[in-house]
């Protein structure tokens, strides 16, 4: 049976890339699959988080899921730290994953920067915890943006090595689900960098909390080149900023880049940007509004997280029993 798992880090500044690349895709999957969606607070503390902000950001991730249309009656929404299996299985995976595998992780290299000696051990082991998130539920499919592909390959390697080392067929080999026209939304200030929660410039991203005027201002200031939009996708080559705005439009309109270019080819950005703004306000604005409304009642969000954690915990129990038996741990 297929089971979906995905997670978002509660590190603030949730943005349009998180929405179009991941959260929006969570919603449609609910119709046909059992879905488990997590606010990964233990991943967040691999870099310093202010404790009060972490608590609020964790609720905000849950509120964003709800606002986007995740139904807590069918899907499970919970906070990672509330289910002990994640940390337990991560330790076992730390003993399966090889240093050489982790050394190849580009996200670690980016986040640790030049001062690698000063990065936390948790940041280095991050992908092992991510594998545990997924495999504690024997999830089979993981909807994410493109930037998580390498981590999911590592999840597959860990599952395979565990199964081989112990001669079992315990963990599934997960499939990434990377779909839509905005699997990698780029910064509005620099088409070579992805839109990110940690970019120092607020103008690089559109966030869930931006109002109409802010969305309009950010798109007006978005970097572009001087040429009009091309009529076909080949014309977007070597034009990263143009490609990004067209991709965002296509994703919001649920059409394709080619359809957008068929409609707007030849238009100047001065014409296209206000139309894109209207679309963003119409499609993304209400999600942010609903998230803010939900955040005004943290008790409601906390109740959903609590119930979700209990359901998630139940699902992990038989898996963890099986894993511990296979590894050779004495039953308590
Ligand atoms: P995080 O919190 O960085 O991002 C959450 C989701 O948003 C996607 N995303 C993007 N998609 C398109 N364009 C962008 N610019 C963009 N930026 C982010 C991410 O790909 C992700 O799907 N390691 C994960 C969290 C995680 C996880 C997991 C995910 C922990 N455990 C288990 C799946 C399964 C992360 O840092 O996502």
PDB file of N, CA and C in Angstrom, residues 113-190:
ATOM      1  N   UNK A 113      28.605  26.269   5.191  1.00  0.00           N
ATOM      2  CA  UNK A 113      29.449  27.344   4.660  1.00  0.00           C
ATOM      3  C   UNK A 113      30.920  27.025   4.838  1.00  0.00           C
ATOM      4  N   UNK A 114      31.702  28.089   4.944  1.00  0.00           N
ATOM      5  CA  UNK A 114      33.166  27.905   5.008  1.00  0.00           C
ATOM      6  C   UNK A 114      33.609  27.376   6.360  1.00  0.00           C
ATOM      7  N   UNK A 115      32.848  27.743   7.398  1.00  0.00           N
ATOM      8  CA  UNK A 115      33.267  27.398   8.752  1.00  0.00           C
ATOM      9  C   UNK A 115      32.680  26.047   9.175  1.00  0.00           C
ATOM     10  N   UNK A 116      33.066  25.013   8.470  1.00  0.00           N
ATOM     11  CA  UNK A 116      32.458  23.693   8.676  1.00  0.00           C
ATOM     12  C   UNK A 116      32.716  23.120  10.067  1.00  0.00           C
ATOM     13  N   UNK A 117      33.890  23.440  10.594  1.00  0.00           N
ATOM     14  CA  UNK A 117      34.257  22.935  11.928  1.00  0.00           C
ATOM     15  C   UNK A 117      33.247  23.388  12.983  1.00  0.00           C
ATOM     16  N   UNK A 118      32.571  24.456  12.696  1.00  0.00           N
ATOM     17  CA  UNK A 118      31.668  25.053  13.679  1.00  0.00           C
ATOM     18  C   UNK A 118      30.207  24.661  13.444  1.00  0.00           C
ATOM     19  N   UNK A 119      29.938  23.846  12.414  1.00  0.00           N
ATOM     20  CA  UNK A 119      28.564  23.386  12.168  1.00  0.00           C
ATOM     21  C   UNK A 119      28.204  22.337  13.222  1.00  0.00           C
ATOM     22  N   UNK A 120      26.918  22.233  13.542  1.00  0.00           N
ATOM     23  CA  UNK A 120      26.517  21.243  14.554  1.00  0.00           C
ATOM     24  C   UNK A 120      26.591  19.832  13.958  1.00  0.00           C
ATOM     25  N   UNK A 121      26.788  18.885  14.847  1.00  0.00           N
ATOM     26  CA  UNK A 121      26.771  17.476  14.441  1.00  0.00           C
ATOM     27  C   UNK A 121      25.386  17.130  13.879  1.00  0.00           C
ATOM     28  N   UNK A 122      24.349  17.760  14.445  1.00  0.00           N
ATOM     29  CA  UNK A 122      22.977  17.531  13.975  1.00  0.00           C
ATOM     30  C   UNK A 122      22.793  17.954  12.520  1.00  0.00           C
ATOM     31  N   UNK A 123      23.424  19.059  12.140  1.00  0.00           N
ATOM     32  CA  UNK A 123      23.293  19.520  10.752  1.00  0.00           C
ATOM     33  C   UNK A 123      23.904  18.489   9.804  1.00  0.00           C
ATOM     34  N   UNK A 124      24.993  17.892  10.240  1.00  0.00           N
ATOM     35  CA  UNK A 124      25.662  16.875   9.425  1.00  0.00           C
ATOM     36  C   UNK A 124      24.785  15.624   9.300  1.00  0.00           C
ATOM     37  N   UNK A 125      24.148  15.257  10.412  1.00  0.00           N
ATOM     38  CA  UNK A 125      23.346  14.019  10.441  1.00  0.00           C
ATOM     39  C   UNK A 125      21.906  14.250   9.971  1.00  0.00           C
ATOM     40  N   UNK A 126      21.603  15.487   9.573  1.00  0.00           N
ATOM     41  CA  UNK A 126      20.254  15.880   9.153  1.00  0.00           C
ATOM     42  C   UNK A 126      19.583  14.852   8.223  1.00  0.00           C
ATOM     43  N   UNK A 127      20.264  14.390   7.159  1.00  0.00           N
ATOM     44  CA  UNK A 127      19.588  13.473   6.228  1.00  0.00           C
ATOM     45  C   UNK A 127      19.225  12.125   6.860  1.00  0.00           C
ATOM     46  N   UNK A 128      19.942  11.748   7.892  1.00  0.00           N
ATOM     47  CA  UNK A 128      19.665  10.488   8.556  1.00  0.00           C
ATOM     48  C   UNK A 128      18.345  10.602   9.353  1.00  0.00           C
ATOM     49  N   UNK A 129      18.142  11.757   9.974  1.00  0.00           N
ATOM     50  CA  UNK A 129      16.866  12.018  10.662  1.00  0.00           C
ATOM     51  C   UNK A 129      15.725  12.092   9.650  1.00  0.00           C
ATOM     52  N   UNK A 130      16.006  12.647   8.502  1.00  0.00           N
ATOM     53  CA  UNK A 130      14.977  12.734   7.459  1.00  0.00           C
ATOM     54  C   UNK A 130      14.573  11.332   6.977  1.00  0.00           C
ATOM     55  N   UNK A 131      15.557  10.455   6.834  1.00  0.00           N
ATOM     56  CA  UNK A 131      15.252   9.068   6.455  1.00  0.00           C
ATOM     57  C   UNK A 131      14.384   8.416   7.530  1.00  0.00           C
ATOM     58  N   UNK A 132      14.704   8.717   8.789  1.00  0.00           N
ATOM     59  CA  UNK A 132      13.925   8.152   9.898  1.00  0.00           C
ATOM     60  C   UNK A 132      12.482   8.669   9.876  1.00  0.00           C
ATOM     61  N   UNK A 133      12.310   9.964   9.580  1.00  0.00           N
ATOM     62  CA  UNK A 133      10.958  10.541   9.487  1.00  0.00           C
ATOM     63  C   UNK A 133      10.075   9.696   8.573  1.00  0.00           C
ATOM     64  N   UNK A 134      10.656   9.396   7.426  1.00  0.00           N
ATOM     65  CA  UNK A 134       9.891   8.736   6.363  1.00  0.00           C
ATOM     66  C   UNK A 134       9.699   7.247   6.676  1.00  0.00           C
ATOM     67  N   UNK A 135      10.801   6.614   7.095  1.00  0.00           N
ATOM     68  CA  UNK A 135      10.785   5.153   7.191  1.00  0.00           C
ATOM     69  C   UNK A 135      10.170   4.647   8.491  1.00  0.00           C
ATOM     70  N   UNK A 136      10.035   5.531   9.485  1.00  0.00           N
ATOM     71  CA  UNK A 136       9.340   5.128  10.719  1.00  0.00           C
ATOM     72  C   UNK A 136       7.876   4.781  10.418  1.00  0.00           C
ATOM     73  N   UNK A 137       7.414   5.236   9.253  1.00  0.00           N
ATOM     74  CA  UNK A 137       6.025   4.949   8.832  1.00  0.00           C
ATOM     75  C   UNK A 137       6.006   3.994   7.642  1.00  0.00           C
ATOM     76  N   UNK A 138       7.189   3.532   7.235  1.00  0.00           N
ATOM     77  CA  UNK A 138       7.309   2.774   5.988  1.00  0.00           C
ATOM     78  C   UNK A 138       6.588   3.505   4.852  1.00  0.00           C
ATOM     79  N   UNK A 139       6.753   4.842   4.834  1.00  0.00           N
ATOM     80  CA  UNK A 139       6.123   5.619   3.761  1.00  0.00           C
ATOM     81  C   UNK A 139       6.774   5.243   2.434  1.00  0.00           C
ATOM     82  N   UNK A 140       6.014   5.327   1.362  1.00  0.00           N
ATOM     83  CA  UNK A 140       6.517   4.900   0.052  1.00  0.00           C
ATOM     84  C   UNK A 140       6.765   6.075  -0.893  1.00  0.00           C
ATOM     85  N   UNK A 141       6.056   7.199  -0.664  1.00  0.00           N
ATOM     86  CA  UNK A 141       6.143   8.346  -1.573  1.00  0.00           C
ATOM     87  C   UNK A 141       6.296   9.640  -0.778  1.00  0.00           C
ATOM     88  N   UNK A 142       7.143  10.523  -1.310  1.00  0.00           N
ATOM     89  CA  UNK A 142       7.460  11.745  -0.568  1.00  0.00           C
ATOM     90  C   UNK A 142       7.358  12.969  -1.490  1.00  0.00           C
ATOM     91  N   UNK A 143       6.291  13.765  -1.355  1.00  0.00           N
ATOM     92  CA  UNK A 143       6.163  14.972  -2.181  1.00  0.00           C
ATOM     93  C   UNK A 143       7.062  16.093  -1.653  1.00  0.00           C
ATOM     94  N   UNK A 144       7.963  16.569  -2.479  1.00  0.00           N
ATOM     95  CA  UNK A 144       8.922  17.614  -2.087  1.00  0.00           C
ATOM     96  C   UNK A 144       9.281  18.467  -3.296  1.00  0.00           C
ATOM     97  N   UNK A 145       9.970  19.573  -3.045  1.00  0.00           N
ATOM     98  CA  UNK A 145      10.579  20.359  -4.106  1.00  0.00           C
ATOM     99  C   UNK A 145      11.877  19.688  -4.540  1.00  0.00           C
ATOM    100  N   UNK A 146      12.410  20.192  -5.649  1.00  0.00           N
ATOM    101  CA  UNK A 146      13.589  19.562  -6.253  1.00  0.00           C
ATOM    102  C   UNK A 146      14.804  19.531  -5.326  1.00  0.00           C
ATOM    103  N   UNK A 147      14.902  20.519  -4.443  1.00  0.00           N
ATOM    104  CA  UNK A 147      16.106  20.611  -3.602  1.00  0.00           C
ATOM    105  C   UNK A 147      16.242  19.438  -2.621  1.00  0.00           C
ATOM    106  N   UNK A 148      15.180  18.645  -2.448  1.00  0.00           N
ATOM    107  CA  UNK A 148      15.246  17.537  -1.497  1.00  0.00           C
ATOM    108  C   UNK A 148      15.591  16.199  -2.144  1.00  0.00           C
ATOM    109  N   UNK A 149      15.813  16.239  -3.452  1.00  0.00           N
ATOM    110  CA  UNK A 149      16.055  15.000  -4.202  1.00  0.00           C
ATOM    111  C   UNK A 149      17.256  14.216  -3.659  1.00  0.00           C
ATOM    112  N   UNK A 150      18.335  14.923  -3.404  1.00  0.00           N
ATOM    113  CA  UNK A 150      19.548  14.236  -2.935  1.00  0.00           C
ATOM    114  C   UNK A 150      19.321  13.574  -1.576  1.00  0.00           C
ATOM    115  N   UNK A 151      18.567  14.273  -0.702  1.00  0.00           N
ATOM    116  CA  UNK A 151      18.263  13.680   0.604  1.00  0.00           C
ATOM    117  C   UNK A 151      17.428  12.411   0.457  1.00  0.00           C
ATOM    118  N   UNK A 152      16.542  12.403  -0.513  1.00  0.00           N
ATOM    119  CA  UNK A 152      15.701  11.217  -0.700  1.00  0.00           C
ATOM    120  C   UNK A 152      16.501  10.059  -1.306  1.00  0.00           C
ATOM    121  N   UNK A 153      17.513  10.411  -2.091  1.00  0.00           N
ATOM    122  CA  UNK A 153      18.389   9.336  -2.588  1.00  0.00           C
ATOM    123  C   UNK A 153      19.118   8.690  -1.415  1.00  0.00           C
ATOM    124  N   UNK A 154      19.527   9.509  -0.469  1.00  0.00           N
ATOM    125  CA  UNK A 154      20.192   8.969   0.724  1.00  0.00           C
ATOM    126  C   UNK A 154      19.233   8.102   1.535  1.00  0.00           C
ATOM    127  N   UNK A 155      17.965   8.515   1.598  1.00  0.00           N
ATOM    128  CA  UNK A 155      16.954   7.701   2.292  1.00  0.00           C
ATOM    129  C   UNK A 155      16.859   6.326   1.642  1.00  0.00           C
ATOM    130  N   UNK A 156      16.910   6.312   0.333  1.00  0.00           N
ATOM    131  CA  UNK A 156      16.857   5.021  -0.389  1.00  0.00           C
ATOM    132  C   UNK A 156      18.096   4.182  -0.070  1.00  0.00           C
ATOM    133  N   UNK A 157      19.268   4.845  -0.042  1.00  0.00           N
ATOM    134  CA  UNK A 157      20.513   4.118   0.260  1.00  0.00           C
ATOM    135  C   UNK A 157      20.467   3.530   1.670  1.00  0.00           C
ATOM    136  N   UNK A 158      19.955   4.307   2.611  1.00  0.00           N
ATOM    137  CA  UNK A 158      19.885   3.821   4.000  1.00  0.00           C
ATOM    138  C   UNK A 158      18.935   2.621   4.093  1.00  0.00           C
ATOM    139  N   UNK A 159      17.776   2.727   3.457  1.00  0.00           N
ATOM    140  CA  UNK A 159      16.806   1.621   3.494  1.00  0.00           C
ATOM    141  C   UNK A 159      17.418   0.360   2.897  1.00  0.00           C
ATOM    142  N   UNK A 160      18.099   0.556   1.765  1.00  0.00           N
ATOM    143  CA  UNK A 160      18.694  -0.589   1.072  1.00  0.00           C
ATOM    144  C   UNK A 160      19.792  -1.241   1.912  1.00  0.00           C
ATOM    145  N   UNK A 161      20.642  -0.421   2.502  1.00  0.00           N
ATOM    146  CA  UNK A 161      21.753  -0.977   3.296  1.00  0.00           C
ATOM    147  C   UNK A 161      21.215  -1.666   4.554  1.00  0.00           C
ATOM    148  N   UNK A 162      20.194  -1.065   5.183  1.00  0.00           N
ATOM    149  CA  UNK A 162      19.599  -1.705   6.359  1.00  0.00           C
ATOM    150  C   UNK A 162      19.047  -3.076   5.971  1.00  0.00           C
ATOM    151  N   UNK A 163      18.255  -3.092   4.910  1.00  0.00           N
ATOM    152  CA  UNK A 163      17.663  -4.361   4.459  1.00  0.00           C
ATOM    153  C   UNK A 163      18.745  -5.396   4.133  1.00  0.00           C
ATOM    154  N   UNK A 164      19.810  -4.960   3.449  1.00  0.00           N
ATOM    155  CA  UNK A 164      20.897  -5.885   3.081  1.00  0.00           C
ATOM    156  C   UNK A 164      21.658  -6.379   4.301  1.00  0.00           C
ATOM    157  N   UNK A 165      22.065  -5.430   5.148  1.00  0.00           N
ATOM    158  CA  UNK A 165      22.895  -5.801   6.306  1.00  0.00           C
ATOM    159  C   UNK A 165      22.184  -6.822   7.186  1.00  0.00           C
ATOM    160  N   UNK A 166      20.882  -6.638   7.373  1.00  0.00           N
ATOM    161  CA  UNK A 166      20.144  -7.523   8.275  1.00  0.00           C
ATOM    162  C   UNK A 166      19.423  -8.653   7.530  1.00  0.00           C
ATOM    163  N   UNK A 167      19.545  -8.650   6.214  1.00  0.00           N
ATOM    164  CA  UNK A 167      18.910  -9.720   5.433  1.00  0.00           C
ATOM    165  C   UNK A 167      17.396  -9.724   5.562  1.00  0.00           C
ATOM    166  N   UNK A 168      16.812  -8.534   5.535  1.00  0.00           N
ATOM    167  CA  UNK A 168      15.355  -8.423   5.657  1.00  0.00           C
ATOM    168  C   UNK A 168      14.807  -7.590   4.503  1.00  0.00           C
ATOM    169  N   UNK A 169      13.497  -7.525   4.436  1.00  0.00           N
ATOM    170  CA  UNK A 169      12.863  -6.663   3.436  1.00  0.00           C
ATOM    171  C   UNK A 169      11.944  -5.703   4.195  1.00  0.00           C
ATOM    172  N   UNK A 170      12.517  -5.018   5.169  1.00  0.00           N
ATOM    173  CA  UNK A 170      11.697  -4.263   6.114  1.00  0.00           C
ATOM    174  C   UNK A 170      11.278  -2.892   5.569  1.00  0.00           C
ATOM    175  N   UNK A 171      12.247  -2.158   5.017  1.00  0.00           N
ATOM    176  CA  UNK A 171      11.948  -0.783   4.588  1.00  0.00           C
ATOM    177  C   UNK A 171      11.687  -0.704   3.089  1.00  0.00           C
ATOM    178  N   UNK A 172      10.681   0.060   2.694  1.00  0.00           N
ATOM    179  CA  UNK A 172      10.450   0.274   1.262  1.00  0.00           C
ATOM    180  C   UNK A 172      11.501   1.236   0.685  1.00  0.00           C
ATOM    181  N   UNK A 173      11.698   1.182  -0.599  1.00  0.00           N
ATOM    182  CA  UNK A 173      12.604   2.122  -1.276  1.00  0.00           C
ATOM    183  C   UNK A 173      11.711   3.268  -1.770  1.00  0.00           C
ATOM    184  N   UNK A 174      11.839   4.432  -1.134  1.00  0.00           N
ATOM    185  CA  UNK A 174      10.861   5.514  -1.372  1.00  0.00           C
ATOM    186  C   UNK A 174      11.043   6.175  -2.737  1.00  0.00           C
ATOM    187  N   UNK A 175       9.929   6.686  -3.227  1.00  0.00           N
ATOM    188  CA  UNK A 175       9.930   7.428  -4.486  1.00  0.00           C
ATOM    189  C   UNK A 175       9.659   8.899  -4.187  1.00  0.00           C
ATOM    190  N   UNK A 176      10.492   9.802  -4.693  1.00  0.00           N
ATOM    191  CA  UNK A 176      10.159  11.223  -4.563  1.00  0.00           C
ATOM    192  C   UNK A 176       9.001  11.577  -5.495  1.00  0.00           C
ATOM    193  N   UNK A 177       8.139  12.467  -5.058  1.00  0.00           N
ATOM    194  CA  UNK A 177       7.084  13.000  -5.936  1.00  0.00           C
ATOM    195  C   UNK A 177       7.390  14.479  -6.139  1.00  0.00           C
ATOM    196  N   UNK A 178       7.993  14.775  -7.273  1.00  0.00           N
ATOM    197  CA  UNK A 178       8.384  16.161  -7.559  1.00  0.00           C
ATOM    198  C   UNK A 178       7.600  16.575  -8.785  1.00  0.00           C
ATOM    199  N   UNK A 179       6.532  17.347  -8.589  1.00  0.00           N
ATOM    200  CA  UNK A 179       5.706  17.653  -9.756  1.00  0.00           C
ATOM    201  C   UNK A 179       5.159  19.065  -9.749  1.00  0.00           C
ATOM    202  N   UNK A 180       4.659  19.477 -10.906  1.00  0.00           N
ATOM    203  CA  UNK A 180       4.156  20.844 -11.068  1.00  0.00           C
ATOM    204  C   UNK A 180       5.171  21.675 -11.833  1.00  0.00           C
ATOM    205  N   UNK A 181       4.818  22.932 -12.080  1.00  0.00           N
ATOM    206  CA  UNK A 181       5.676  23.809 -12.892  1.00  0.00           C
ATOM    207  C   UNK A 181       6.609  24.643 -12.012  1.00  0.00           C
ATOM    208  N   UNK A 182       6.564  24.402 -10.696  1.00  0.00           N
ATOM    209  CA  UNK A 182       7.387  25.234  -9.807  1.00  0.00           C
ATOM    210  C   UNK A 182       8.077  24.353  -8.771  1.00  0.00           C
ATOM    211  N   UNK A 183       8.846  23.372  -9.253  1.00  0.00           N
ATOM    212  CA  UNK A 183       9.525  22.460  -8.330  1.00  0.00           C
ATOM    213  C   UNK A 183      10.771  23.124  -7.740  1.00  0.00           C
ATOM    214  N   UNK A 184      11.197  24.200  -8.367  1.00  0.00           N
ATOM    215  CA  UNK A 184      12.333  24.961  -7.842  1.00  0.00           C
ATOM    216  C   UNK A 184      12.080  26.440  -8.120  1.00  0.00           C
ATOM    217  N   UNK A 185      11.400  27.098  -7.204  1.00  0.00           N
ATOM    218  CA  UNK A 185      11.111  28.530  -7.356  1.00  0.00           C
ATOM    219  C   UNK A 185      12.376  29.298  -6.980  1.00  0.00           C
ATOM    220  N   UNK A 186      12.757  30.267  -7.809  1.00  0.00           N
ATOM    221  CA  UNK A 186      14.004  30.985  -7.568  1.00  0.00           C
ATOM    222  C   UNK A 186      13.748  32.311  -6.835  1.00  0.00           C
ATOM    223  N   UNK A 187      14.820  32.841  -6.272  1.00  0.00           N
ATOM    224  CA  UNK A 187      14.750  34.139  -5.593  1.00  0.00           C
ATOM    225  C   UNK A 187      14.265  35.212  -6.575  1.00  0.00           C
ATOM    226  N   UNK A 188      13.470  36.152  -6.077  1.00  0.00           N
ATOM    227  CA  UNK A 188      13.001  37.238  -6.957  1.00  0.00           C
ATOM    228  C   UNK A 188      14.116  38.256  -7.219  1.00  0.00           C
ATOM    229  N   UNK A 189      15.192  38.175  -6.425  1.00  0.00           N
ATOM    230  CA  UNK A 189      16.301  39.123  -6.571  1.00  0.00           C
ATOM    231  C   UNK A 189      17.440  38.553  -7.410  1.00  0.00           C
ATOM    232  N   UNK A 190      17.484  37.219  -7.529  1.00  0.00           N
ATOM    233  CA  UNK A 190      18.622  36.590  -8.188  1.00  0.00           C
ATOM    234  C   UNK A 190      18.179  35.228  -8.730  1.00  0.00           C
TER     235      UNK A 190
END
